[in-house]
Structure formats: structure tokens, C-alpha cells
XYZ file of C-alpha atoms in Angstrom:
692
model
C -11.935 0.014 5.616
C -8.880 -0.198 3.473
C -5.580 -1.810 4.646
C -3.143 1.248 5.718
C 0.346 1.787 3.354
C 3.528 0.964 4.641
C 5.819 1.638 1.477
C 6.755 4.967 3.139
C 7.483 4.456 6.455
C 10.285 3.544 8.691
C 10.080 0.575 10.049
C 12.079 0.033 13.269
C 12.056 -4.017 14.630
C 13.679 -5.827 17.918
C 10.997 -8.983 18.224
C 8.466 -8.536 19.750
C 8.765 -4.643 19.379
C 7.962 -3.009 16.641
C 7.599 0.418 15.117
C 6.668 2.098 12.297
C 7.451 6.102 12.114
C 6.862 8.768 9.089
C 10.582 9.237 7.828
C 10.713 12.021 9.949
C 11.114 10.224 12.535
C 7.215 11.050 14.182
C 5.144 8.938 14.980
C 1.847 10.249 14.211
C -1.346 8.905 15.553
C -2.556 7.558 11.727
C -2.755 4.186 9.743
C -0.481 2.189 11.277
C 1.989 4.091 12.964
C 2.794 3.305 16.607
C 4.769 1.099 18.678
C 3.446 -2.496 18.508
C 4.705 -5.055 21.456
C 3.342 -9.228 20.527
C 0.123 -7.827 18.710
C -0.855 -5.148 20.191
C -0.565 -1.156 19.674
C 1.274 0.297 22.914
C 2.250 3.564 21.912
C -0.266 5.212 18.684
C 1.930 8.716 18.961
C 4.986 9.925 19.934
C 6.213 13.556 18.481
C 8.638 15.833 18.851
C 7.819 19.366 19.608
C 10.422 22.427 20.221
C 8.741 25.214 20.902
C 6.173 23.819 19.761
C 6.880 23.597 16.752
C 8.156 20.440 14.466
C 11.614 20.200 13.568
C 12.022 20.497 9.986
C 13.347 16.495 8.722
C 16.673 16.249 6.971
C 17.419 12.542 6.836
C 17.101 9.633 8.188
C 19.151 5.859 8.722
C 19.140 2.241 9.947
C 21.905 2.425 13.091
C 21.954 -1.562 13.684
C 19.084 -4.304 14.888
C 16.634 -2.240 15.973
C 17.614 1.136 15.554
C 17.332 4.039 13.539
C 18.651 7.819 13.546
C 16.307 10.777 12.120
C 17.828 13.768 11.768
C 16.125 17.208 11.675
C 16.835 20.840 12.101
C 15.153 23.902 14.157
C 16.188 26.898 11.800
C 14.086 29.030 14.346
C 16.468 28.937 16.428
C 20.322 30.322 16.989
C 22.384 32.437 14.194
C 20.277 33.960 11.307
C 22.493 32.799 8.797
C 22.324 30.074 5.809
C 23.572 27.410 7.676
C 21.485 25.486 10.284
C 23.109 26.251 13.595
C 20.525 23.825 15.715
C 20.138 19.845 14.683
C 18.264 17.304 16.643
C 19.600 13.576 16.368
C 17.114 11.576 17.049
C 18.021 7.730 17.870
C 15.419 5.226 18.203
C 16.478 2.160 20.158
C 13.743 -1.111 20.364
C 14.685 -3.550 23.277
C 13.011 -6.511 24.077
C 10.758 -5.041 26.412
C 9.713 -1.346 24.657
C 11.713 1.397 23.609
C 14.045 4.087 24.201
C 14.990 7.309 22.746
C 17.564 9.464 22.736
C 17.323 13.266 21.579
C 20.909 14.840 20.814
C 20.317 18.771 20.499
C 23.564 19.974 18.988
C 24.166 23.742 18.727
C 26.984 25.756 16.725
C 25.346 29.024 16.999
C 27.613 31.928 18.356
C 25.244 32.690 21.360
C 23.316 30.941 24.050
C 19.765 28.666 22.926
C 16.846 28.158 25.211
C 13.915 26.132 24.042
C 11.323 24.277 25.016
C 10.864 20.581 24.270
C 8.576 18.109 23.857
C 7.329 14.744 23.462
C 3.349 14.167 22.710
C 2.219 10.694 23.567
C -0.903 8.280 23.703
C -2.055 4.881 23.770
C -4.562 2.987 22.303
C -4.095 -0.905 22.889
C -5.312 -1.381 19.071
C -5.007 -5.336 18.292
C -2.748 -5.676 14.881
C -5.900 -7.513 13.005
C -7.956 -4.149 13.404
C -4.780 -2.057 12.693
C -4.323 -4.293 9.665
C -8.035 -3.545 8.906
C -7.839 -0.058 8.728
C -9.650 0.868 12.342
C -8.707 3.567 14.209
C -8.293 3.009 17.286
C -9.542 4.944 21.251
C -7.329 6.476 22.956
C -6.749 5.303 26.592
C -6.334 8.397 29.366
C -2.658 8.179 30.751
C -2.113 8.374 34.346
C 1.021 10.387 35.964
C 3.037 7.991 38.332
C 5.768 10.384 39.696
C 8.469 12.521 38.281
C 8.529 12.613 34.825
C 6.787 9.315 34.358
C 3.451 7.436 32.545
C 1.638 5.043 32.805
C -1.589 3.380 30.656
C -2.787 0.285 31.716
C -5.309 -2.300 29.724
C -7.151 -5.601 30.672
C -3.717 -7.689 29.729
C -0.968 -4.725 29.146
C 0.669 -2.402 31.112
C 3.053 0.880 29.670
C 4.860 3.112 31.525
C 6.909 5.656 29.695
C 9.800 7.289 31.290
C 11.542 10.817 30.655
C 14.725 11.424 32.318
C 14.749 15.002 33.757
C 11.220 15.970 32.623
C 7.766 16.965 33.850
C 5.100 14.375 33.257
C 1.828 16.505 31.834
C -1.515 14.804 31.563
C -4.173 17.598 29.979
C -7.663 16.678 29.781
C -8.765 13.055 29.331
C -8.884 12.863 25.805
C -6.006 14.985 24.805
C -2.453 13.444 24.514
C -0.100 12.933 27.685
C 4.001 14.916 27.591
C 7.246 14.718 28.351
C 8.406 18.642 28.692
C 11.981 19.704 28.920
C 13.334 23.216 29.318
C 16.523 23.251 27.377
C 19.308 25.645 27.456
C 22.825 25.513 25.701
C 25.327 27.840 26.028
C 27.144 28.790 22.425
C 28.490 25.541 20.718
C 26.615 23.459 23.467
C 25.390 20.229 23.588
C 22.256 18.020 25.382
C 21.080 14.970 24.785
C 17.461 14.068 26.347
C 16.054 10.508 27.198
C 12.894 8.584 27.578
C 12.206 5.082 27.186
C 8.949 3.304 27.493
C 8.583 -0.293 28.787
C 5.562 -3.100 27.890
C 4.795 -5.443 30.439
C 2.241 -8.544 28.945
C 1.678 -11.332 30.103
C -0.611 -12.969 27.748
C 1.906 -12.183 24.771
C 2.447 -15.593 22.841
C 5.923 -14.734 21.848
C 9.200 -13.223 23.842
C 12.725 -12.572 22.948
C 14.585 -15.864 23.064
C 17.388 -16.165 25.842
C 19.433 -17.889 23.392
C 22.858 -16.428 22.328
C 22.475 -15.463 18.444
C 22.129 -18.488 16.483
C 24.768 -17.857 13.832
C 28.132 -16.153 13.667
C 27.954 -13.214 10.706
C 29.786 -14.702 8.390
C 33.007 -12.460 6.633
C 32.259 -11.995 3.321
C 34.778 -10.719 0.340
C 32.719 -10.016 -3.284
C 33.378 -8.376 -6.410
C 29.414 -7.123 -6.201
C 29.297 -4.797 -3.421
C 25.743 -5.249 -3.728
C 25.942 -8.712 -2.455
C 28.102 -7.248 0.801
C 25.628 -4.992 1.519
C 22.785 -7.017 1.321
C 23.906 -9.726 3.251
C 25.004 -7.464 5.995
C 22.150 -5.452 6.137
C 20.293 -9.127 6.058
C 21.768 -10.631 9.016
C 20.665 -7.524 11.033
C 17.333 -7.917 9.962
C 17.128 -11.645 10.641
C 18.807 -10.803 14.205
C 15.970 -8.569 14.951
C 13.282 -10.937 14.045
C 14.280 -13.437 16.161
C 11.506 -15.097 18.670
C 10.644 -17.612 21.133
C 7.613 -18.977 23.103
C 7.534 -17.938 26.993
C 7.442 -21.760 27.808
C 10.948 -22.478 25.607
C 12.350 -19.300 25.805
C 16.165 -21.464 24.305
C 14.207 -22.721 21.099
C 14.470 -19.800 18.378
C 12.949 -19.193 15.234
C 11.696 -16.126 13.075
C 9.000 -14.167 13.191
C 7.553 -13.814 9.682
C 7.736 -10.136 9.332
C 6.808 -6.679 10.744
C 4.170 -5.645 11.442
C 1.908 -7.879 10.824
C 3.388 -10.931 10.946
C 5.702 -10.546 14.135
C 5.031 -13.906 15.045
C 5.091 -18.050 14.496
C 4.371 -18.928 11.231
C 4.646 -22.527 10.290
C 5.817 -21.787 6.522
C 7.790 -18.986 6.740
C 9.763 -19.998 9.563
C 10.719 -23.187 7.922
C 11.601 -21.732 4.507
C 13.653 -18.885 6.488
C 15.587 -21.431 8.556
C 16.125 -24.002 5.659
C 17.353 -20.630 3.660
C 20.086 -19.975 7.067
C 21.713 -23.378 6.991
C 24.682 -22.841 5.424
C 25.120 -20.624 9.022
C 24.344 -23.386 10.978
C 21.968 -26.055 12.242
C 21.306 -24.127 15.978
C 17.731 -21.777 14.213
C 16.659 -24.894 12.161
C 16.395 -27.065 15.768
C 15.159 -24.642 17.149
C 12.053 -23.810 14.714
C 11.616 -27.754 14.383
C 11.120 -28.128 17.978
C 9.061 -25.259 18.649
C 6.885 -27.015 15.526
C 6.952 -29.954 17.027
C 5.051 -28.922 20.312
C 2.363 -27.607 17.970
C 1.767 -30.411 15.865
C -1.720 -31.599 15.283
C -3.340 -34.649 17.384
C -6.895 -34.262 16.858
C -9.197 -33.722 13.820
C -10.692 -30.145 14.195
C -12.138 -28.177 10.881
C -12.519 -25.081 12.761
C -8.951 -24.713 12.954
C -8.315 -27.320 10.206
C -5.847 -29.245 13.004
C -5.311 -33.177 12.006
C -3.075 -35.864 13.625
C 0.332 -35.109 12.761
C -0.354 -31.584 10.640
C 2.330 -28.493 11.139
C 0.652 -25.406 12.247
C 0.255 -22.657 10.450
C -0.170 -19.196 12.225
C 0.539 -18.408 16.187
C -1.919 -15.284 17.774
C -3.082 -14.398 21.192
C -6.388 -14.430 19.877
C -8.727 -14.899 17.078
C -7.143 -12.870 13.770
C -9.739 -10.813 11.495
C -8.477 -11.102 8.024
C -8.257 -7.578 6.354
C -10.478 -7.556 3.684
C -11.983 -10.563 3.792
C -14.819 -12.891 5.377
C -12.686 -14.999 7.721
C -11.423 -15.070 11.246
C -8.258 -17.261 12.169
C -8.351 -18.909 15.139
C -5.617 -18.263 17.641
C -3.554 -21.028 16.902
C -4.153 -21.755 13.342
C -3.030 -24.719 11.025
C -4.782 -23.916 7.291
C -1.922 -24.693 5.350
C -0.725 -27.528 3.214
C 3.122 -27.023 2.451
C 4.058 -26.701 6.238
C 4.066 -30.102 6.876
C 6.265 -31.518 4.143
C 8.192 -28.458 4.555
C 9.091 -29.361 8.137
C 9.867 -33.174 7.150
C 12.492 -31.424 4.461
C 13.616 -29.294 7.068
C 14.884 -31.715 9.246
C 16.006 -33.793 6.455
C 18.245 -30.790 4.984
C 19.353 -29.509 8.842
C 20.288 -33.766 9.497
C 22.413 -33.348 6.267
C 24.531 -29.763 7.373
C 25.570 -31.510 10.305
C 22.266 -31.505 13.012
C 23.656 -33.677 15.874
C 22.274 -37.067 15.295
C 20.755 -36.951 19.444
C 18.675 -33.911 17.866
C 17.499 -35.376 15.252
C 16.312 -38.303 17.105
C 14.655 -36.334 19.390
C 12.026 -35.083 16.258
C 11.844 -38.804 14.530
C 8.468 -39.311 16.297
C 6.915 -36.015 14.876
C 9.013 -36.919 11.343
C 6.651 -40.256 11.592
C 3.454 -38.567 12.926
C 4.193 -35.892 10.263
C 4.610 -38.502 7.370
C 0.938 -40.130 9.269
C -0.831 -36.618 8.042
C 0.831 -37.395 4.696
C -1.067 -40.434 4.303
C -3.973 -40.351 5.813
C -5.229 -36.870 5.559
C -3.343 -34.438 2.719
C -4.892 -35.981 0.134
C -8.888 -36.119 1.178
C -10.678 -37.416 -2.142
C -8.058 -40.112 -2.591
C -7.099 -39.169 -6.072
C -3.489 -39.257 -5.079
C -2.727 -35.616 -4.789
C -2.358 -33.108 -1.985
C -4.426 -31.296 -1.637
C -6.832 -28.572 0.560
C -10.130 -26.955 0.739
C -11.467 -24.698 3.808
C -14.180 -26.460 4.942
C -14.958 -24.076 8.093
C -15.678 -21.138 5.684
C -13.932 -18.811 8.045
C -10.633 -19.466 7.191
C -7.620 -18.875 4.868
C -9.652 -19.817 1.191
C -6.173 -20.332 -0.128
C -3.382 -22.568 1.726
C -0.158 -22.364 -0.250
C 2.250 -19.864 0.027
C -0.093 -17.849 -2.165
C -2.529 -18.032 0.349
C -4.727 -14.590 -0.993
C -8.669 -15.686 -1.662
C -7.350 -14.732 -5.839
C -4.275 -16.491 -6.361
C -5.574 -19.600 -8.263
C -6.147 -18.137 -11.420
C -6.309 -20.213 -15.132
C -5.084 -18.293 -18.094
C -8.129 -16.591 -18.731
C -7.912 -15.422 -15.245
C -10.643 -17.368 -13.988
C -10.404 -17.834 -10.402
C -10.393 -21.683 -10.106
C -12.865 -22.939 -7.473
C -11.655 -25.740 -4.230
C -10.849 -27.882 -3.629
C -7.294 -26.865 -5.244
C -3.811 -29.356 -5.793
C -1.230 -26.877 -5.669
C 1.546 -27.883 -8.094
C 4.416 -26.747 -5.833
C 2.711 -28.803 -3.306
C 2.960 -32.145 -4.899
C 7.072 -31.544 -4.854
C 7.225 -31.037 -1.876
C 5.276 -33.680 -0.813
C 7.663 -36.044 -3.644
C 10.562 -34.143 -1.807
C 9.561 -34.946 1.671
C 8.393 -38.628 1.085
C 11.973 -39.007 -0.222
C 13.434 -37.258 2.571
C 11.262 -39.597 5.424
C 12.727 -42.604 3.397
C 16.279 -41.252 4.037
C 15.964 -40.630 7.869
C 13.573 -43.834 8.572
C 16.419 -45.696 7.062
C 19.682 -43.822 9.041
C 18.277 -44.494 12.205
C 16.809 -48.081 11.739
C 13.099 -47.596 11.741
C 10.570 -49.457 9.568
C 8.302 -47.693 6.098
C 11.118 -46.216 3.947
C 10.240 -48.458 0.881
C 6.503 -47.743 1.558
C 7.868 -43.618 0.891
C 10.034 -44.241 -1.815
C 6.782 -46.076 -4.198
C 4.823 -43.173 -2.965
C 7.063 -40.965 -4.199
C 7.620 -42.845 -7.871
C 4.196 -43.197 -7.928
C 3.209 -39.330 -7.487
C 5.845 -38.602 -10.046
C 3.691 -40.385 -12.677
C 0.525 -39.517 -11.605
C 1.250 -35.797 -11.768
C 2.827 -35.857 -15.622
C -0.052 -37.183 -16.473
C -2.008 -34.754 -14.733
C -0.579 -31.694 -14.218
C 1.355 -31.188 -17.789
C -0.558 -28.528 -20.519
C 0.233 -27.262 -23.330
C 0.055 -23.259 -23.899
C 1.252 -20.482 -25.976
C 4.918 -21.149 -25.237
C 5.041 -24.769 -25.410
C 4.253 -27.874 -22.932
C 4.167 -26.838 -18.891
C 3.223 -27.864 -15.370
C -0.070 -26.225 -14.389
C -0.837 -24.127 -11.725
C -3.001 -26.444 -9.889
C -5.923 -28.480 -9.980
C -9.032 -27.290 -9.500
C -12.266 -28.756 -7.793
C -13.028 -30.865 -11.130
C -9.780 -32.326 -11.269
C -8.817 -29.477 -14.065
C -5.460 -28.565 -14.899
C -5.180 -24.443 -13.768
C -3.602 -23.430 -16.918
C -1.440 -20.060 -15.524
C 2.335 -20.285 -16.052
C 2.816 -19.072 -12.156
C 6.695 -19.104 -10.255
C 5.207 -22.132 -8.367
C 6.882 -23.965 -10.934
C 10.263 -23.232 -10.207
C 9.372 -24.823 -6.521
C 9.364 -28.358 -8.466
C 13.188 -28.125 -9.010
C 15.278 -30.113 -6.871
C 12.279 -32.070 -5.274
C 13.034 -34.910 -7.492
C 9.464 -35.188 -9.400
C 10.549 -34.005 -12.808
C 13.021 -35.994 -15.146
C 16.020 -33.675 -16.258
C 13.975 -33.061 -19.368
C 11.353 -31.726 -17.520
C 13.188 -29.309 -15.542
C 15.310 -28.024 -18.594
C 11.640 -26.790 -20.077
C 10.821 -25.132 -16.623
C 13.956 -23.756 -16.503
C 13.684 -22.178 -19.676
C 10.085 -21.099 -18.639
C 11.680 -19.480 -15.762
C 14.063 -17.397 -17.768
C 11.901 -16.309 -20.437
C 11.126 -12.658 -20.960
C 7.233 -13.203 -19.394
C 8.637 -14.330 -16.416
C 11.879 -12.612 -15.616
C 11.986 -9.183 -16.905
C 11.958 -7.553 -13.966
C 13.234 -7.336 -10.791
C 13.563 -11.215 -10.164
C 11.030 -13.894 -10.974
C 7.088 -12.648 -11.259
C 4.573 -14.711 -9.478
C 2.810 -14.925 -12.758
C 3.534 -14.696 -16.881
C 2.762 -11.256 -18.083
C 0.923 -13.532 -20.699
C -1.424 -14.896 -18.196
C -5.444 -12.834 -17.861
C -5.122 -12.437 -14.282
C -1.490 -10.715 -14.620
C -1.368 -6.981 -12.675
C 2.257 -5.636 -11.119
C 0.871 -4.822 -8.133
C -1.083 -8.277 -7.302
C -0.156 -9.238 -4.266
C -0.077 -13.107 -5.803
C -0.601 -12.796 -9.400
C 2.681 -10.760 -11.014
C 4.419 -9.057 -8.288
C 7.965 -10.667 -7.209
C 8.624 -11.704 -4.259
C 11.928 -12.366 -2.808
C 11.831 -15.488 -1.302
C 9.870 -17.003 -3.913
C 12.711 -15.340 -6.261
C 15.632 -17.275 -4.028
C 14.411 -20.571 -3.818
C 14.165 -20.340 -7.376
C 17.712 -19.486 -7.448
C 18.366 -21.956 -5.060
C 17.260 -24.729 -7.191
C 18.221 -23.608 -10.376
C 21.942 -23.623 -9.250
C 21.672 -27.410 -7.578
C 20.245 -28.693 -10.542
C 23.343 -26.507 -12.658
C 21.213 -24.142 -14.423
C 23.633 -21.474 -13.698
C 22.633 -18.941 -16.541
C 19.420 -18.717 -15.445
C 20.204 -18.239 -11.992
C 21.917 -15.718 -12.229
C 19.660 -13.815 -14.398
C 17.195 -14.043 -11.611
C 20.263 -12.740 -8.967
C 20.742 -10.249 -10.771
C 17.335 -8.799 -10.070
C 17.079 -8.949 -6.507
C 20.467 -7.187 -6.401
C 19.536 -4.810 -8.163
C 16.216 -4.572 -6.300
C 18.119 -4.551 -3.267
C 20.243 -1.659 -3.791
C 16.550 0.424 -4.378
C 14.993 -0.748 -1.696
C 18.371 0.672 0.799
C 19.309 -3.349 0.585
C 16.121 -4.061 3.176
C 14.398 -6.413 0.346
C 10.836 -5.949 1.268
C 7.695 -8.916 1.343
C 7.018 -8.000 -2.352
C 7.094 -5.290 -4.528
C 5.660 -4.830 -8.382
C 6.299 -6.821 -11.596
C 7.227 -4.194 -13.304
C 9.411 -4.977 -16.516
C 13.030 -3.569 -15.853
C 12.920 -1.231 -19.078
C 9.911 0.304 -18.280
C 10.403 1.509 -14.573
C 14.487 2.086 -14.549
C 13.838 0.812 -10.519
C 11.249 -1.682 -8.759
C 7.964 0.089 -7.037
C 6.957 -0.429 -4.104
C 4.014 -2.590 -3.111
C 2.327 -0.160 -0.697
C 1.086 -2.851 2.247
C 4.354 -4.746 2.280
C 6.370 -5.938 5.583
C 10.047 -5.121 5.793
C 12.108 -6.493 6.833
C 10.272 -10.001 6.522
C 12.197 -13.194 7.268
C 12.292 -14.892 4.355
C 12.855 -12.130 2.151
C 15.944 -11.322 4.181
C 16.820 -14.813 4.405
C 17.240 -14.622 0.203
C 20.501 -12.801 0.661
C 22.071 -16.030 1.952
C 20.483 -18.011 -0.092
C 21.812 -16.274 -2.980
C 25.215 -16.538 -1.768
C 25.047 -19.747 -0.836
C 23.762 -20.592 -4.516
C 27.006 -19.079 -6.273
C 29.321 -21.028 -3.715
C 27.427 -24.186 -4.775
C 28.687 -26.150 -1.030
C 26.671 -28.807 -0.359
C 27.584 -31.020 2.733
C 25.603 -34.526 3.326
C 27.537 -35.075 6.867
C 25.911 -38.445 8.080
C 27.369 -40.008 4.637
C 30.974 -38.353 5.111
C 31.126 -35.927 1.442
C 30.531 -33.189 0.305
C 29.883 -31.157 -2.987
C 31.322 -27.643 -4.323
C 29.660 -26.970 -7.194
C 29.189 -23.015 -8.162
C 28.064 -21.157 -10.045
C 29.667 -21.885 -13.725
C 31.771 -18.729 -14.602
C 31.159 -17.010 -11.948
C 28.785 -14.935 -13.251
C 28.122 -12.988 -9.607
C 32.251 -12.215 -9.774
C 34.634 -14.123 -7.743
C 33.570 -14.234 -4.164
C 34.814 -15.505 -0.650
C 32.618 -16.194 2.572
C 34.273 -17.055 5.477
C 32.108 -18.520 8.747
C 29.919 -20.962 6.902
C 28.673 -23.853 9.285
C 29.159 -27.862 8.583
C 28.482 -29.590 11.489
C 29.739 -26.982 13.264
C 33.194 -26.497 11.778
C 34.009 -23.246 10.555
C 34.294 -23.602 6.988
C 35.477 -20.684 4.060
C 34.301 -20.998 0.579
C 35.263 -19.168 -2.200
C 35.043 -18.639 -5.862
C 37.501 -16.689 -8.158
C 36.966 -14.450 -11.532
C 37.047 -17.671 -13.416
C 34.814 -19.730 -11.131
C 37.082 -22.238 -9.806
C 36.232 -22.955 -6.256
C 37.863 -23.810 -3.170
C 36.862 -24.933 0.686
C 39.035 -25.082 3.673
C 38.333 -25.928 6.976
C 35.366 -29.097 6.196
C 35.539 -31.389 9.099
C 38.600 -34.006 8.463
C 35.987 -36.834 7.921
C 34.004 -35.580 5.499
C 35.004 -36.158 1.682
C 35.219 -33.502 -1.032
C 33.615 -35.087 -3.804
C 33.759 -32.559 -6.559
C 35.951 -28.969 -6.724
C 35.468 -27.837 -10.211
C 32.661 -25.676 -12.089
C 30.576 -27.621 -14.244
C 29.310 -26.184 -17.453
C 25.768 -24.285 -17.148
C 22.840 -26.478 -18.349
C 21.022 -24.883 -21.008
C 17.865 -26.050 -21.818
């Protein structure tokens, strides 16, 4: 079975619901199309007919968070002229409990129009992993339950469809059910038909949050209109991806992406919350608490759990890996990087002004996470953080590039586990320093130990990871089971910037490589250099471009002072955003820009994707360069030199709860207003860009 493709479908999302249809709005019984609710397909068909014929599509457009509009024509109705006179506007809106559709039929004909409108409906309750694997579902018979009402039921889920002023029909046990309306329009008349679906699923492990939106949409003025459009669409998408657990609906996190990953993912949810810190700390706080409640407490090789470890993925039941021999347990801990990233999210949220009382509540979990780093992250004792799937049923690779073939040598050979990834050593180094800062600030012992740990890790990394290649020295992607450097040049090394693991000279070398044509001639940062034996533009992790990966590197380059390189990568993402209607997908192909003109879609990529949407905030923040340290009573202002993205003003950023406005003019001069009075602005000039 092949995984169904997504790139040409329209995705409408309001978590935990998501709908995927063809561009004409029809949900057809094929592939991944359908309405999903908490990892179940609760509607596998919703096809609209007028007099037994499908209307002709002329366009579609997003209409806000969780809403899409589809426009079509019934050209066989109305006046016999060149211009169409009967139009259908189909507005799809997802709610926390299902979906509502309104079909407005408008006639500009000079004579009355009559028609029979039907919506054919099917439900198969297919699990999301079965759909992802390409396995077809089995339709469940519908039951009429009153005037204009239909229902379907499974062992855990109940679905009800109501057609207002409609007739509900069920023809046979195998065929679709339908809603039917008889429509009569006077000359230049209009009528609106409405139907809605409600899903009840007490077994769902994720629900819609009860908390108000965790951020206020910023007010943005930019010379480059792509920035404002990308931010507008991204914030709408992020709003639609908000989730909570049933037992704690007030703690919000972001589901990773629709349709495959609309649930809690440790790494993804952490990175998205971290990139959104310039808009406030509430999302970060909710994400930290949710993951802390599921922090590991015991050793379990089947789930990958270990004391202090932060989980990877939450599902309602075990999840089959599409195209791989594996089955993940419902609560799975197979991630090597979520735990150090959790520590750094706590630290960064504290510096952006997360209330000390909220930080203090999480300090026992901080100490447990540091305990995992000390006792369980380095099973062979070589001083590096590494992973291996000892169960034989989990993820073979457990960094963010978690596909089975992502760790390759320069000649294309795959590395054998245990694997010690380069960027994970950077995360661990940064987490040790961040943990030490938090321990000191809250009067807890152990900070000196973690600073010593970081210093020793940096020396070991310098000795073991740096290799020679065609473009000179660079950090290897990883160490394999024999402690050999996996000598491919990849985007992973960009995550080392800003972690403190590299010297200034080493950072300059990494920045130079990241901006080289082999890495940056596409629409963003390639995951692997085009000179590597394993490179393919349409490989999931070996040559494609991931917006979140590029954004993480942009942010690190900007903070380290490599503004020219950051601007080059940002321009690539902005160009890609324009091609994708400002909804950046999970990933896209890594073809060179001068070869394709516009980015080629990766056909199975999720859209929207939380950390791809959050990349918009990371780009704007990198351009502005405001870095607060609320506990220390200071803030730095360090925008990109020369304003390479043009003049930009963002009002509505949040520092310690205060609304802040930051602006950069055409010459790169920066200003900030609204900082809390107890923060001292240390720097308000644009430094010269560092050149490797």
C-alpha cells in the first residue's frame, strides 16, 4: 500500500477536527479525503449534487481559521447565455465538535429556477494510521433518526448529521446516505442550505482548549508585503491547531500538523511554543505543564520511557508506521531531543517573563529532566547523547529527522545505531547551561556540575565530530555505532549555532557552509547538501527543505550576528510562502531556484503544520532582534544589519506581559517602546553583520 498524497487537497482544520477535500470542495471516498476527529475518520464522503450532477468548480479560498469557501457553477440551469447565471458558494466551517456547511445558491437568471440538491454522505470510522498506510475503509451503515437526521456509530464514536429543512434518505446497507432539498428560486433569487455534523468521542485523548487564545495577533507593518501575509495566514493556522488534554483543558499546546500528526508531539510542540515566545509565554507554559505531567518515571524498553524523559507522541491507541515494520504504543517516548528542548523552553520562557511562580512549579520536572540527561541519555558512557530502538518496533531514528534512512554517510550509506546526532549534543550543551541558570536563580544545588558537563561536552564534540570534506572542515551529522563520524554535510549543524557548543571561529565556519549554494540555492535551507551521495530533492530528510528547520537556523544565525546568511535563508522561505498561498507546508522539494522557478510540493506533506506556521514569527523576530532577560532586568536590541527584509514594525509583542512595539527602519535603525520600566535596554543599534 502507498501512502495517499496530500499536496493537491484542501485542508480545513479546527483541532481536533480536520477535513480534507478536493479543490472543488467535494469529499470523495478515496485516499485521505474525509473529516477526521481525534484520529478517527468520521466522514469518508460528502459529495454535493445538483439534479444528479456535480457542479463545476471555479475556485476556492481560505475564509479564516477553520473555514474554507468553494465556488462552483450549475451552468445547465438558468439563462442560456455565455455568462453563468446559477452559482453555488459552499462555506465549510469546522467546530470543536465537527463540521458545518452552508451552501448558498444564487441565481441571476431572468426566469425561475428549480433544482434538487443532494449531499451524499458516508462514514467508515477508519483510524488515522490505516488511512496513512493507504488501506481502504469499510463504510458503516447509516441510521435515520428523525426528520433530516442521520447517525453512525462505532465502539467509541457516535456521529450525527442534521440537514436543516432537508429529507434524510438511506438506500440499502452498502450505499451512501443522503440529504435532499427541493429548491425553487425566483428570478435573481437566493437560498442557503445548511447541514452539520457532530461527533461524540469519549475516548479522544485530545480536545479543544477551554482557555482563551494564548496570544494577541500582532499588528504588523512591513515594506515586504510577503511578511505580513505570511504572518496573517500563519497565525490563523496556529489558532486552528490549538489542543488540550481532556483532564486539563486549560493547558494549551499545539498539535503538530494535519492530518497525520494532529496530537501532542513533544519535540514539535516544544519548538512551536519556543518560536512563539515573542507573542507571550502562555502557550509555552501550557506546553511545559502538559509534557511535565507525562514525564517518564520508569524504564520501559517497549515505550522508550525512562525516568525524567519527555515523551514523543500521544495517540488514542497503538499507531502503525506507514511503510515500516513498526507499531508505536499509544504513549511513546522514542525521542532523543525532546528532554533537553523542554529544559531550554522552560529557560527561555522564564527569560521572556513567565511568572516565577509558574517556573517554580516546574522545577522538580527540571531536575528530573537533568537526571535523565545524566543517567539515561548516554547508555554506553562515551560522553555523547545517543539513541537506539531496543524494542525493534519503534522509530529507528529518534532525532527530528526520524525517517528510517535519514542518517547517511557522504557516499550515501546508512549509518547503523546507536546514533549520536550532532545537533542533539548542542541541545544537551545548551540544556545543561540553561538548567544551571535556573538552579542558581531559584536557590537549588547542582549548577556547577552542569556547567562542568557542558564544558567537557564541548571539548569531546570538537575532538570527535569535526571532519574534513570537499568544502573544508565541518561538523559531521552524527557518530555511528562504531563511533565513526557520519561525514555528510546537513542542516543539522545549523542547530549548533547559539547553543554555546561552538567557538566563534567554528560558528563562522558553520555559517559559511549553511549559506553555500549546495545548501542554500533552493527555497530555504536544504536538509542535506546537494553534493552528498544520499541527496534527493524529494527525499523526506535528505535534500528537501523544511521551513521550521530553516527558521531555527535563521534565528540562530541572526542571534550570532550572521545577518547576511540569515537574510539569504529568510528570502528563500518568503519566496516559498508566496508560492504556497502563505501556508507553508511541512516540507517541500529542495530543487535549485534557477531550475524550477517555484518550489515543488512534497506530495505527502502536512498543511498546516505547527512549526512551519511558527516559522513566520521566527523570521519577524530575527529581523527585529529583541532579546529580553526579564529575571536579569535587561533586554538587547540587535536587528539584522542593514534591514535586508526592509522596514518592519511589529506592535503587540509581549515581554513579561507588557505590550511592546519594535521597529526597524530602511537603514536598519531600531527602536523599541513599551518595555517594562524595570528592564534596561542594553543595546539599541544595528551591529555590522559578521562575515565568515
